[in-house]
mmCIF file of C-alpha atoms in Angstrom:
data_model
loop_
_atom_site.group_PDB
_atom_site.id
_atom_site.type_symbol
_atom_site.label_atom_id
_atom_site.label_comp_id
_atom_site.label_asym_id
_atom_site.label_seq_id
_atom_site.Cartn_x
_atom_site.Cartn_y
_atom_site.Cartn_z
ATOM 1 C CA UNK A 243 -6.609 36.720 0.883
ATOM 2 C CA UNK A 244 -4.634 35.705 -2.209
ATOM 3 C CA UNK A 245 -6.038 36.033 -5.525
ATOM 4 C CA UNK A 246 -7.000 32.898 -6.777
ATOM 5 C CA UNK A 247 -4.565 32.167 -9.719
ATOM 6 C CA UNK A 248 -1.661 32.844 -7.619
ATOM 7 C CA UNK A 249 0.088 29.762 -6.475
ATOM 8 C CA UNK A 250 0.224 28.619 -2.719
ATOM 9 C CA UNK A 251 1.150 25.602 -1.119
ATOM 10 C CA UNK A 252 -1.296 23.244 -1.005
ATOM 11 C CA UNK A 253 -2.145 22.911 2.216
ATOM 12 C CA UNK A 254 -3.404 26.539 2.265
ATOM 13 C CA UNK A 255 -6.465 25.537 0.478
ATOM 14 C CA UNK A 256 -7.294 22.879 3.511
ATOM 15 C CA UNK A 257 -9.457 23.780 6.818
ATOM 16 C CA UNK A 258 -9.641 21.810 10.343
ATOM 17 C CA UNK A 259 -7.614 18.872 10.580
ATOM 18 C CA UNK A 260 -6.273 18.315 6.975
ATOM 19 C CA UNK A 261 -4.733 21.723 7.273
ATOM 20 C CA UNK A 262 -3.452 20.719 10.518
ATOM 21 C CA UNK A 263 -2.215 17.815 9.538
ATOM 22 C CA UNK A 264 -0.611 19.151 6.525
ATOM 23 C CA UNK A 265 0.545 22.268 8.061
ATOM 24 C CA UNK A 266 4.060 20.768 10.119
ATOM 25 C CA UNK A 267 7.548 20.962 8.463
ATOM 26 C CA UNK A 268 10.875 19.508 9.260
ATOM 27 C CA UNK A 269 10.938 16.658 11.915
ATOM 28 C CA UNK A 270 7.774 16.912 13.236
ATOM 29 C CA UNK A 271 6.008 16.387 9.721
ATOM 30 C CA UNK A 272 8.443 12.970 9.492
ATOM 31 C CA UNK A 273 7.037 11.984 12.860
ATOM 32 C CA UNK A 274 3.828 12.547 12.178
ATOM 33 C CA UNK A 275 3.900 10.796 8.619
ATOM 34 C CA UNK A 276 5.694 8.043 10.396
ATOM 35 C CA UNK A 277 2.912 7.743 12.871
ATOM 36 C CA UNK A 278 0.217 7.792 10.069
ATOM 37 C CA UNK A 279 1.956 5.016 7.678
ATOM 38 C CA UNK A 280 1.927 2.800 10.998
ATOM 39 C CA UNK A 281 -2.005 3.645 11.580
ATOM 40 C CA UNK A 282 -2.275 2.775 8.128
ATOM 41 C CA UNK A 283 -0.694 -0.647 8.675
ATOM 42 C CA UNK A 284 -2.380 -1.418 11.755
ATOM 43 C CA UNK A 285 -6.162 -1.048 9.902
ATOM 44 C CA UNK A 286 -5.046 -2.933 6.826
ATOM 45 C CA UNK A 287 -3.977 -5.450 8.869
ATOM 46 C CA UNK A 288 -6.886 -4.896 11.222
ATOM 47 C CA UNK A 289 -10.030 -4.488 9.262
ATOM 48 C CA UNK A 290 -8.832 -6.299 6.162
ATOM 49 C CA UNK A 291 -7.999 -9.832 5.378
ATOM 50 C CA UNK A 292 -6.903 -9.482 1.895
ATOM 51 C CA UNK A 293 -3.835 -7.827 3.252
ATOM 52 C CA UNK A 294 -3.271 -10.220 6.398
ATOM 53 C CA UNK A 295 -2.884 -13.071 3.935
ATOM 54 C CA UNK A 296 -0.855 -11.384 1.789
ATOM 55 C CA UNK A 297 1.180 -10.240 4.543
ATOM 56 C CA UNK A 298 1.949 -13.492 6.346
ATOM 57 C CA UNK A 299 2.427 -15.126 2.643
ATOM 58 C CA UNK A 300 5.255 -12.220 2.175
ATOM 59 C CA UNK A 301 6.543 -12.617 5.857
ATOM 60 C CA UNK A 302 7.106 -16.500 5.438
ATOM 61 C CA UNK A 303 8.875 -15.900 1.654
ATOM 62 C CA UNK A 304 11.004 -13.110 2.813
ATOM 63 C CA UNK A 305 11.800 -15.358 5.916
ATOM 64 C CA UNK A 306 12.415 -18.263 3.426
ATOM 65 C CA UNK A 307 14.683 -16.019 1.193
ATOM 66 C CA UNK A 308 17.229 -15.747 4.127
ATOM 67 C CA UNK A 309 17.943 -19.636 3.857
ATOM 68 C CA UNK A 310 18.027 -20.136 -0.169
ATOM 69 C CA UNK A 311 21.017 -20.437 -1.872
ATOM 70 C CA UNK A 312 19.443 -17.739 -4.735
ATOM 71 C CA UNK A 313 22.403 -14.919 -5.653
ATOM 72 C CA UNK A 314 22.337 -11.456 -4.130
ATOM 73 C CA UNK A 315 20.350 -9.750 -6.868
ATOM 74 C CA UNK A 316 17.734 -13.059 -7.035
ATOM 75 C CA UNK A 317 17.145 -12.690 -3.542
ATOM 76 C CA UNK A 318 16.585 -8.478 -4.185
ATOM 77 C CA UNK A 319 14.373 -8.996 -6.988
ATOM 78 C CA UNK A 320 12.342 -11.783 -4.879
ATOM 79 C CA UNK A 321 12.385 -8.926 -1.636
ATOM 80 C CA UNK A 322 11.405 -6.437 -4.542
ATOM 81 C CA UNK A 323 8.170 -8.507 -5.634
ATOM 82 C CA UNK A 324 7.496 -9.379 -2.085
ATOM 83 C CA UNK A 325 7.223 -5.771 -0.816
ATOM 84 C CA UNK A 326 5.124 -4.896 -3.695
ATOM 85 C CA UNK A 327 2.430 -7.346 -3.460
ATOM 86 C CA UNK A 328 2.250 -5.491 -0.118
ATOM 87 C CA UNK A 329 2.233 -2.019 -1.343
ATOM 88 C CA UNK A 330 -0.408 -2.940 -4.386
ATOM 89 C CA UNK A 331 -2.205 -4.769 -1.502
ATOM 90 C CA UNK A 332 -2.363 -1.482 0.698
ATOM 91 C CA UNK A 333 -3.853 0.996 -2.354
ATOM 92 C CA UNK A 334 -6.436 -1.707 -2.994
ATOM 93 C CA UNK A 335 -7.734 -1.605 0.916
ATOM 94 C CA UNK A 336 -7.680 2.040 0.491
ATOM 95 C CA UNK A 337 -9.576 2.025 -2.572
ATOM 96 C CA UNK A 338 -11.842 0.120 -1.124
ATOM 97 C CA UNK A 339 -12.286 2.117 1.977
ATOM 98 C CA UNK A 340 -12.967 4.899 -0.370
ATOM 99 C CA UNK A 341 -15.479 3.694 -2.522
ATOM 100 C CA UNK A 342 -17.035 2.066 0.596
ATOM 101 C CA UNK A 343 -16.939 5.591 2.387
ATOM 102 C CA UNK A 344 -18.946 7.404 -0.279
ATOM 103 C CA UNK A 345 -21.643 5.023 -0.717
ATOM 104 C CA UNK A 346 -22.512 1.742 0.119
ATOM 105 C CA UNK A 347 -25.084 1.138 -2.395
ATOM 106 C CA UNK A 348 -24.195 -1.120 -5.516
ATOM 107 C CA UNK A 349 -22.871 0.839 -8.510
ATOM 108 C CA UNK A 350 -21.323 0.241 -11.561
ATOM 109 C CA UNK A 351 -18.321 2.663 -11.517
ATOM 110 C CA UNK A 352 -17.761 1.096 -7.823
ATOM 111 C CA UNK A 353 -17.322 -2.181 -8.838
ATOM 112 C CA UNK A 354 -15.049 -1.391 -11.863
ATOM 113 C CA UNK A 355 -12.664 0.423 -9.191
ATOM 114 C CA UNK A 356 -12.819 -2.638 -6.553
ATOM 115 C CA UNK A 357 -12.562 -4.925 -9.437
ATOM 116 C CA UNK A 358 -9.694 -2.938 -10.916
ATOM 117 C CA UNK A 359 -7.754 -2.842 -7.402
ATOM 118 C CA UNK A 360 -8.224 -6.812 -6.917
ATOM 119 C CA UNK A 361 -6.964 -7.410 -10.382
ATOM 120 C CA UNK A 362 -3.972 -5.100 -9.611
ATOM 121 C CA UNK A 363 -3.009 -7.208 -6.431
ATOM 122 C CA UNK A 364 -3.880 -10.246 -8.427
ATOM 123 C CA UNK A 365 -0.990 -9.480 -11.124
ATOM 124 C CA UNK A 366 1.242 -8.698 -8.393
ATOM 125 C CA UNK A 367 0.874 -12.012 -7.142
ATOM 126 C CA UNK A 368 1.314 -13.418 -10.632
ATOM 127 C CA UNK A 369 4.180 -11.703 -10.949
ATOM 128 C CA UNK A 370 5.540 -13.290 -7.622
ATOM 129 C CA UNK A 371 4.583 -16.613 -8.295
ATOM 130 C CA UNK A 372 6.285 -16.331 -11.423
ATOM 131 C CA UNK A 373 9.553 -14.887 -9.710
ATOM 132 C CA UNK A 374 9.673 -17.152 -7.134
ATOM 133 C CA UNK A 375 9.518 -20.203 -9.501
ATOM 134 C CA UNK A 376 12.083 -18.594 -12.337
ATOM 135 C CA UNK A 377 14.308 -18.515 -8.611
ATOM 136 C CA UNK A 378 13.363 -22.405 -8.063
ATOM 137 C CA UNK A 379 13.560 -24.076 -10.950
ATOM 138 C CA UNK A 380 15.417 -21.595 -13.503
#
C-alpha cells in the first residue's frame, strides 16, 4: 500500500462500484460517461418537474429562435441562456436529491441549500427573460 501523502489518482481511494465506475480510460470511460449524463437526463426529467418545465420552456424558445430574424450572435447568446437555465436546472435537482438522500427531516442548513439552488435557477431565468426581451424589443 502507498503511503498516505503520496499522490494517486483519485479513483484509488474508491471501493465497489465508484471505483469501478471510475476505474475505465479511453473510449470506454466516454461511453460510459455518455451513458450516465443520459441517466441523468432521463430522472431529471423523470422524477422532477422543475426541470420538465424548464425544459419544454427551453425546447419551444430554442425552436422559436430558428424562425426570428435576431443576428447570428443574438440567436447564440439566446441558445447560450437557454442551455443554461437547463444546466443550473440540473445541479439544483441534484442538490436536491442530495440533501433529500441524507435526511429527510426538516433542517436549517437543508433549506438554505434547496433555497440557494431554486434561487440559482430563478436568476437564470431572469437572466433569460431579460435576454429574450433585449432580442424583442431592443
Amino acid at each position: 500500500m502507498n503511503h498516505p501523502n503520496e499522490k494517486q489518482p483519485f479513483h484509488q481511494h474508491l471501493s465497489g462500484y465508484a471505483q469501478q465506475a471510475k476505474g475505465t480510460t479511453g473510449l470506454s470511460r466516454i461511453i460510459k460517461a455518455a451513458g450516465y449524463s443520459r441517466d441523468g437526463f432521463l430522472a431529471a426529467y423523470r422524477h422532477e418537474a422543475a426541470f420538465r418545465q424548464v425544459f419544454w420552456l427551453n425546447l419551444i424558445l430554442i425552436v422559436l429562435l430558428f424562425f426570428m430574424p435576431f443576428s447570428l450572435l443574438v440567436k447564440m447568446v439566446l441558445l447560450f441562456a437557454s442551455i443554461f437555465s437547463l444546466v443550473v436546472e440540473l445541479f439544483n435537482t441534484g442538490l436536491e436529491a442530495a440533501i433529500d438522500h441524507t435526511s429527510t427531516k426538516q433542517h436549517p442548513l437543508a433549506k438554505i441549500g434547496k433555497d440557494v439552488g431554486s434561487a440559482a435557477q430563478f436568476l437564470a431565468l431572469c437572466l433569460l427573460s431579460v435576454l429574450w426581451l433585449m432580442a424583442l424589443f431592443g
